[in-house]
Amino acid sequence: YPRTIGVVTSSEGAAFRDVIKTVRNHAPWVNIILYPTSVQGAQAEGEILAALNAADTRQEVDVLLLVRGGGSLADLWSFNLESVARRIARMTIPVITGVGHETDFTIADFVSDWRAATPTAAAVKAVTLFSQVPSQLQDFERRAHKVVANVLNMAQTRLRQADRMDFAVKTGVRHAQMRVDDVVRRNANAMDFRLQQAKSRFAKADRMDYTVRSMLQQARVRLDAVADIGKIIQNRIDTCQQRVDMSQGALGEAALRGLETRLARLAVLDAQVKKPDFDKDRLAVESLQNTLKRLVSGDVAIRREKLKGLQKRLSGMDVNRVMQRGFSLVTDEKGKLVRDVKNLKSGDALTVRFAKGSAVSRVENVTAE
């Protein structure tokens, strides 16, 4: 989009007037600078080179037009000279040639940046982009509207997909939370029941231990009573023997026989009374104690292992472990667990507890589902 166009041509020729008319029609805001020169004759070569040098040195134009009207081959010969062709090739400014009519070709046409058929065509080429600006702007506007509409449609589609995904995620999380709560509740109830059973069994074991101890105590009492009976019988035998010894000399033969009869009866009575085997009873008591200890210890060990298993299962359902799988607990300002958004309103402060740490948030919008 050149702002200034340079023209190397004769100031009195029709070519310059055609360029001015064409530029004014297509882009009237573009400035035109003329570098006057002869376009035929012996002096034309030097003037054309001087004009090209001036334009290239000043650098005041965006594009340079080298033009002249139609004529014979001799009239156009200045544009076939080697010096002119080489100077055009060294130009730092874009050069458009428009020499002669459409059927005329010169060496200058082949070294320029663009060859136009006529001076008018050269001017049109220089400013043709300006004429295309309105249509290009309209095309750009249509394309921009289309791109924006596509972007908005894609955004709306993604937003709808995100809404559906958000609803599905919320539904899944709610169902998962319900399942977790149900599992935790059932396991907690089961653990409480089993703990109660364990406590009951421990209490039963304690009662069994107390009963066995009572039985052992009663056995000891009975053994002591049997020992006392044996002592009493022995004392009576000793007393009778003493009486026999004391009265042996004084009593007669009949009395002696009577005493012997009584002694015989006492001996028979003594034989009928079974003397307790204290060593055997002691061993039996010790065996019973060992058996009781072994049974109680084994039962306690079994109950202890079962209790440990129940404790492990209970710890497996710990809320912290559930939260480590990605869940969180939300409580309100009073520390109550939030289970339903119906109890919330905008501006409420919530505490979100994660597996590691917690965060305080505030409700901005409540959406009931």
Coordinates of C-alpha atoms in Angstrom, one line a residue:
Y1 CA 0.0 0.0 0.0
P2 CA 2.3 2.8 -1.2
R3 CA 1.7 6.3 0.1
T4 CA 3.9 8.0 -2.4
I5 CA 4.5 7.0 -6.0
G6 CA 7.5 8.2 -8.1
V7 CA 7.1 8.6 -11.9
V8 CA 10.1 8.7 -14.3
T9 CA 8.8 10.1 -17.6
S10 CA 8.3 13.3 -19.6
S11 CA 6.3 16.0 -17.9
E12 CA 4.7 16.9 -21.1
G13 CA 3.8 13.4 -22.3
A14 CA 0.4 11.8 -22.3
A15 CA 1.8 8.9 -20.1
F16 CA 2.2 11.2 -17.1
R17 CA -1.4 12.5 -17.5
D18 CA -2.7 8.9 -17.7
V19 CA -0.8 8.0 -14.5
I20 CA -2.2 11.0 -12.6
K21 CA -5.8 10.3 -13.7
T22 CA -5.6 6.6 -12.8
V23 CA -4.1 7.2 -9.4
R24 CA -6.7 9.9 -8.6
N25 CA -9.5 7.6 -9.5
H26 CA -8.2 4.6 -7.5
A27 CA -6.4 6.2 -4.6
P28 CA -6.7 10.0 -4.5
W29 CA -4.8 10.2 -1.2
V30 CA -1.6 8.8 -2.7
N31 CA 1.1 11.4 -3.4
I32 CA 2.9 11.6 -6.8
I33 CA 6.4 12.8 -7.4
L34 CA 7.7 13.4 -10.9
Y35 CA 11.3 12.8 -11.9
P36 CA 11.2 14.5 -15.3
T37 CA 13.3 13.2 -18.1
S38 CA 13.3 12.8 -21.9
V39 CA 12.0 9.5 -23.1
Q40 CA 13.5 9.5 -26.6
G41 CA 16.5 11.0 -28.4
A42 CA 20.2 11.1 -27.8
Q43 CA 19.9 12.9 -24.4
A44 CA 17.3 10.5 -23.1
E45 CA 19.8 7.9 -21.7
G46 CA 21.6 10.3 -19.5
E47 CA 18.4 12.0 -18.2
I48 CA 16.8 8.6 -17.4
L49 CA 19.9 7.5 -15.5
A50 CA 19.9 10.8 -13.6
A51 CA 16.2 10.4 -12.7
L52 CA 16.7 6.8 -11.5
N53 CA 19.8 7.9 -9.4
A54 CA 17.8 10.8 -7.8
A55 CA 14.9 8.5 -6.9
D56 CA 17.1 5.8 -5.4
T57 CA 19.2 8.3 -3.5
R58 CA 16.3 10.4 -2.0
Q59 CA 14.3 7.3 -0.9
E60 CA 11.1 9.5 -0.8
V61 CA 8.8 7.2 -2.8
D62 CA 7.5 3.6 -2.1
V63 CA 7.4 2.5 -5.7
L64 CA 8.8 3.9 -8.9
L65 CA 7.0 4.0 -12.3
L66 CA 9.1 4.1 -15.5
V67 CA 6.6 4.9 -18.2
R68 CA 6.2 6.4 -21.7
G69 CA 3.6 6.2 -24.5
G70 CA 3.7 4.1 -27.6
G71 CA 6.0 4.7 -30.5
S72 CA 8.4 3.0 -33.0
L73 CA 11.3 0.8 -32.1
A74 CA 13.6 3.8 -32.5
D75 CA 11.5 5.9 -30.1
L76 CA 11.6 3.2 -27.5
W77 CA 15.3 2.4 -27.9
S78 CA 16.4 4.3 -24.8
F79 CA 14.7 1.6 -22.7
N80 CA 16.8 -1.1 -24.4
L81 CA 20.1 0.4 -23.5
E82 CA 22.4 -1.7 -21.2
S83 CA 23.2 1.2 -18.9
V84 CA 19.5 1.8 -18.2
A85 CA 18.8 -1.9 -17.7
R86 CA 21.7 -2.4 -15.3
R87 CA 20.6 0.7 -13.3
I88 CA 17.1 -0.6 -13.0
A89 CA 18.4 -3.9 -11.8
R90 CA 20.4 -2.1 -9.0
M91 CA 17.4 -0.1 -7.7
T92 CA 16.5 -0.5 -4.1
I93 CA 13.0 0.8 -4.8
P94 CA 10.5 -1.5 -6.5
V95 CA 10.2 -0.5 -10.2
I96 CA 7.2 -1.0 -12.5
T97 CA 7.7 -0.4 -16.2
G98 CA 5.0 0.6 -18.6
V99 CA 6.6 1.4 -21.9
G100 CA 4.7 1.6 -25.1
H101 CA 1.6 -0.4 -25.9
E102 CA 0.7 -4.0 -24.9
T103 CA 2.7 -5.5 -27.8
D104 CA 5.8 -3.5 -27.1
F105 CA 8.6 -5.2 -25.1
T106 CA 11.9 -3.6 -24.0
I107 CA 14.9 -4.9 -22.1
A108 CA 13.8 -2.6 -19.2
D109 CA 10.7 -4.7 -18.9
F110 CA 12.7 -7.8 -18.2
V111 CA 14.9 -6.3 -15.4
S112 CA 12.1 -4.4 -13.6
D113 CA 10.1 -5.8 -10.6
W114 CA 6.9 -5.8 -12.7
R115 CA 6.1 -5.2 -16.4
A116 CA 2.9 -3.4 -17.2
A117 CA 1.5 -3.3 -20.8
T118 CA 0.8 0.5 -20.7
P119 CA 1.4 3.5 -18.4
T120 CA -2.2 3.3 -17.2
A121 CA -1.7 -0.4 -16.4
A122 CA 1.4 0.5 -14.5
A123 CA -0.5 3.0 -12.4
V124 CA -3.3 0.6 -11.8
K125 CA -0.7 -2.0 -10.6
A126 CA 0.8 0.4 -8.1
V127 CA -2.6 1.3 -6.5
T128 CA -4.7 -1.8 -7.3
L129 CA -4.4 -3.0 -3.7
F130 CA -6.2 0.1 -2.5
S131 CA -9.2 -0.7 -4.6
Q132 CA -9.3 -4.1 -3.1
V133 CA -9.3 -2.9 0.4
P134 CA -13.1 -2.6 0.8
S135 CA -13.7 -6.0 -0.5
Q136 CA -10.8 -7.4 1.5
L137 CA -12.2 -5.7 4.6
Q138 CA -15.6 -7.2 3.9
D139 CA -14.1 -10.6 3.4
F140 CA -12.1 -10.2 6.6
E141 CA -15.2 -9.2 8.5
R142 CA -17.1 -12.2 7.2
R143 CA -14.3 -14.5 8.1
A144 CA -14.0 -12.9 11.6
H145 CA -17.7 -13.3 12.2
K146 CA -17.5 -16.9 11.0
V147 CA -14.5 -17.6 13.3
V148 CA -16.2 -15.9 16.3
A149 CA -19.4 -17.8 15.6
N150 CA -17.5 -21.1 15.4
V151 CA -15.6 -20.3 18.6
L152 CA -18.9 -19.4 20.4
N153 CA -20.6 -22.6 19.2
M154 CA -17.6 -24.7 20.3
A155 CA -17.6 -22.9 23.7
Q156 CA -21.3 -23.5 24.1
T157 CA -20.9 -27.2 23.1
R158 CA -18.1 -27.6 25.6
L159 CA -20.1 -25.7 28.3
R160 CA -23.0 -28.1 27.8
Q161 CA -20.7 -31.1 27.9
A162 CA -19.1 -29.7 31.0
D163 CA -22.5 -29.2 32.6
R164 CA -23.4 -32.8 31.8
M165 CA -20.1 -34.1 33.1
D166 CA -20.4 -31.9 36.3
F167 CA -23.9 -33.4 36.9
A168 CA -22.6 -36.9 36.3
V169 CA -19.6 -36.3 38.6
K170 CA -21.8 -34.8 41.3
T171 CA -24.3 -37.7 41.0
G172 CA -21.5 -40.3 41.2
V173 CA -19.9 -38.5 44.2
R174 CA -23.3 -38.4 45.9
H175 CA -23.9 -42.1 45.3
A176 CA -20.4 -43.0 46.4
Q177 CA -20.8 -40.9 49.6
M178 CA -24.1 -42.7 50.3
R179 CA -22.5 -46.1 49.8
V180 CA -19.5 -45.1 52.0
D181 CA -21.9 -43.8 54.7
D182 CA -23.9 -47.1 54.5
V183 CA -20.7 -49.2 54.6
V184 CA -19.3 -47.3 57.5
R185 CA -22.6 -47.4 59.4
R186 CA -23.0 -51.2 58.8
N187 CA -19.4 -51.9 59.7
A188 CA -19.6 -49.7 62.8
N189 CA -22.7 -51.6 63.9
A190 CA -21.1 -55.0 63.2
M191 CA -18.0 -53.9 65.1
D192 CA -20.0 -52.8 68.1
F193 CA -21.9 -56.1 68.1
R194 CA -18.7 -58.1 67.9
L195 CA -17.1 -56.0 70.6
Q196 CA -20.1 -56.6 72.8
Q197 CA -19.8 -60.3 72.1
A198 CA -16.1 -60.2 72.9
K199 CA -16.8 -58.4 76.2
S200 CA -19.5 -60.9 77.0
R201 CA -17.1 -63.8 76.4
F202 CA -14.5 -62.2 78.5
A203 CA -17.0 -61.7 81.3
K204 CA -18.1 -65.4 80.8
A205 CA -14.5 -66.5 81.1
D206 CA -14.1 -64.4 84.3
R207 CA -17.2 -66.1 85.7
M208 CA -15.8 -69.6 84.7
D209 CA -12.5 -68.7 86.4
Y210 CA -14.4 -67.7 89.5
T211 CA -16.5 -70.9 89.5
V212 CA -13.4 -73.1 89.1
R213 CA -11.7 -71.3 91.9
S214 CA -14.8 -71.8 94.1
M215 CA -14.7 -75.5 93.2
L216 CA -11.1 -75.7 94.1
Q217 CA -11.7 -73.9 97.4
Q218 CA -14.5 -76.3 98.2
A219 CA -12.3 -79.3 97.4
R220 CA -9.6 -78.0 99.7
V221 CA -12.2 -77.5 102.5
R222 CA -13.4 -81.1 102.0
L223 CA -9.9 -82.4 102.0
D224 CA -9.2 -80.5 105.2
A225 CA -12.4 -82.0 106.7
V226 CA -11.4 -85.5 105.7
A227 CA -8.0 -85.0 107.3
D228 CA -9.7 -83.8 110.5
I229 CA -11.8 -86.9 110.6
G230 CA -8.7 -89.1 110.3
K231 CA -7.1 -87.2 113.1
I232 CA -10.2 -87.7 115.3
I233 CA -10.2 -91.4 114.6
Q234 CA -6.5 -91.7 115.3
N235 CA -7.0 -89.8 118.6
R236 CA -9.8 -92.1 119.6
I237 CA -7.7 -95.2 118.8
D238 CA -4.8 -93.7 120.8
T239 CA -7.2 -92.9 123.8
C240 CA -8.6 -96.5 123.8
Q241 CA -5.1 -97.9 123.6
Q242 CA -4.1 -95.8 126.6
R243 CA -7.1 -96.9 128.5
V244 CA -6.4 -100.5 127.7
D245 CA -2.8 -100.1 128.9
M246 CA -4.0 -98.4 132.1
S247 CA -6.6 -100.9 132.9
Q248 CA -4.9 -104.1 131.8
G249 CA -3.6 -104.9 135.2
A250 CA -6.7 -104.1 137.1
L251 CA -9.4 -105.5 134.9
G252 CA -10.1 -109.1 134.7
E253 CA -10.0 -111.4 131.8
A254 CA -13.6 -110.7 130.9
A255 CA -13.1 -106.9 130.9
L256 CA -10.0 -107.4 128.8
R257 CA -11.9 -109.4 126.3
G258 CA -14.6 -106.7 126.2
L259 CA -11.9 -104.1 125.5
E260 CA -10.3 -106.3 122.9
T261 CA -13.7 -106.7 121.3
R262 CA -14.2 -102.9 121.3
L263 CA -10.7 -102.5 119.9
A264 CA -11.5 -105.0 117.1
R265 CA -14.7 -103.1 116.3
L266 CA -12.7 -99.8 116.2
A267 CA -10.2 -101.5 113.9
V268 CA -13.0 -102.6 111.6
L269 CA -14.4 -99.1 111.7
D270 CA -11.0 -97.7 111.0
A271 CA -10.6 -100.1 108.1
Q272 CA -14.0 -99.1 106.7
V273 CA -13.1 -95.4 106.7
K274 CA -11.1 -94.7 103.6
K275 CA -8.1 -92.6 104.4
P276 CA -7.6 -89.8 102.0
D277 CA -4.7 -89.8 99.6
F278 CA -3.5 -86.3 100.0
D279 CA -0.7 -86.6 97.4
K280 CA -3.1 -87.9 94.8
D281 CA -5.6 -85.2 95.5
R282 CA -3.0 -82.5 95.4
L283 CA -1.8 -83.8 92.0
A284 CA -5.4 -83.8 90.8
V285 CA -6.0 -80.3 92.0
E286 CA -2.8 -79.1 90.3
S287 CA -3.7 -80.8 87.1
L288 CA -7.2 -79.2 87.3
Q289 CA -5.5 -75.8 87.8
N290 CA -3.2 -76.3 84.9
T291 CA -6.0 -77.4 82.7
L292 CA -8.1 -74.4 83.7
K293 CA -5.2 -72.0 83.1
R294 CA -4.5 -73.5 79.7
L295 CA -8.2 -73.3 78.7
V296 CA -8.6 -69.7 80.0
S297 CA -5.3 -68.6 78.3
G298 CA -6.2 -70.2 75.0
D299 CA -9.7 -68.7 75.0
V300 CA -8.3 -65.3 75.9
A301 CA -5.7 -65.5 73.2
I302 CA -8.3 -66.5 70.6
R303 CA -10.6 -63.6 71.7
R304 CA -7.6 -61.2 71.6
E305 CA -6.7 -62.2 68.0
K306 CA -10.4 -61.9 67.0
L307 CA -10.5 -58.4 68.6
K308 CA -7.3 -57.4 66.8
G309 CA -8.9 -58.5 63.5
L310 CA -12.0 -56.5 64.2
Q311 CA -9.9 -53.5 65.1
K312 CA -8.0 -53.8 61.8
R313 CA -11.3 -54.0 59.9
L314 CA -12.6 -51.0 61.8
S315 CA -9.5 -49.0 61.0
G316 CA -9.9 -50.0 57.4
M317 CA -13.2 -48.1 57.3
D318 CA -11.6 -45.0 59.0
V319 CA -12.8 -41.8 57.5
N320 CA -9.3 -40.6 57.0
R321 CA -8.5 -43.6 54.8
V322 CA -11.7 -43.0 52.8
M323 CA -10.6 -39.4 52.3
Q324 CA -7.2 -40.5 51.0
R325 CA -9.0 -42.0 48.0
G326 CA -10.1 -38.5 47.0
F327 CA -13.2 -37.8 49.1
S328 CA -13.6 -34.8 51.5
L329 CA -15.8 -33.7 54.4
V330 CA -17.6 -30.4 54.3
T331 CA -18.8 -28.8 57.6
D332 CA -20.6 -25.5 58.2
E333 CA -19.6 -22.8 60.6
K334 CA -21.1 -24.8 63.5
G335 CA -19.0 -27.8 62.7
K336 CA -22.0 -29.8 61.4
L337 CA -21.5 -32.1 58.4
V338 CA -23.1 -30.7 55.2
R339 CA -25.0 -33.5 53.4
D340 CA -27.4 -31.4 51.3
V341 CA -27.2 -28.0 49.5
K342 CA -30.7 -27.2 50.7
N343 CA -29.2 -26.2 54.0
L344 CA -26.7 -23.7 52.4
K345 CA -27.1 -20.2 51.0
S346 CA -24.8 -17.7 49.3
G347 CA -22.2 -16.3 51.6
D348 CA -22.0 -19.2 54.0
A349 CA -18.5 -20.2 55.2
L350 CA -17.6 -23.8 54.8
T351 CA -14.6 -25.8 56.0
V352 CA -13.5 -28.5 53.5
R353 CA -11.4 -31.3 55.2
F354 CA -9.1 -33.3 53.0
A355 CA -6.9 -36.3 53.7
K356 CA -4.1 -33.8 54.4
G357 CA -5.2 -30.5 55.8
S358 CA -8.3 -28.4 55.3
A359 CA -9.4 -25.3 53.5
V360 CA -12.0 -22.6 54.3
S361 CA -14.3 -21.6 51.4
R362 CA -17.4 -19.4 50.9
V363 CA -20.5 -20.3 49.0
E364 CA -21.0 -18.1 45.9
N365 CA -23.9 -19.9 44.3
V366 CA -26.2 -22.8 45.3
T367 CA -27.6 -25.2 42.7
A368 CA -30.2 -27.7 43.9
E369 CA -30.5 -30.9 41.9

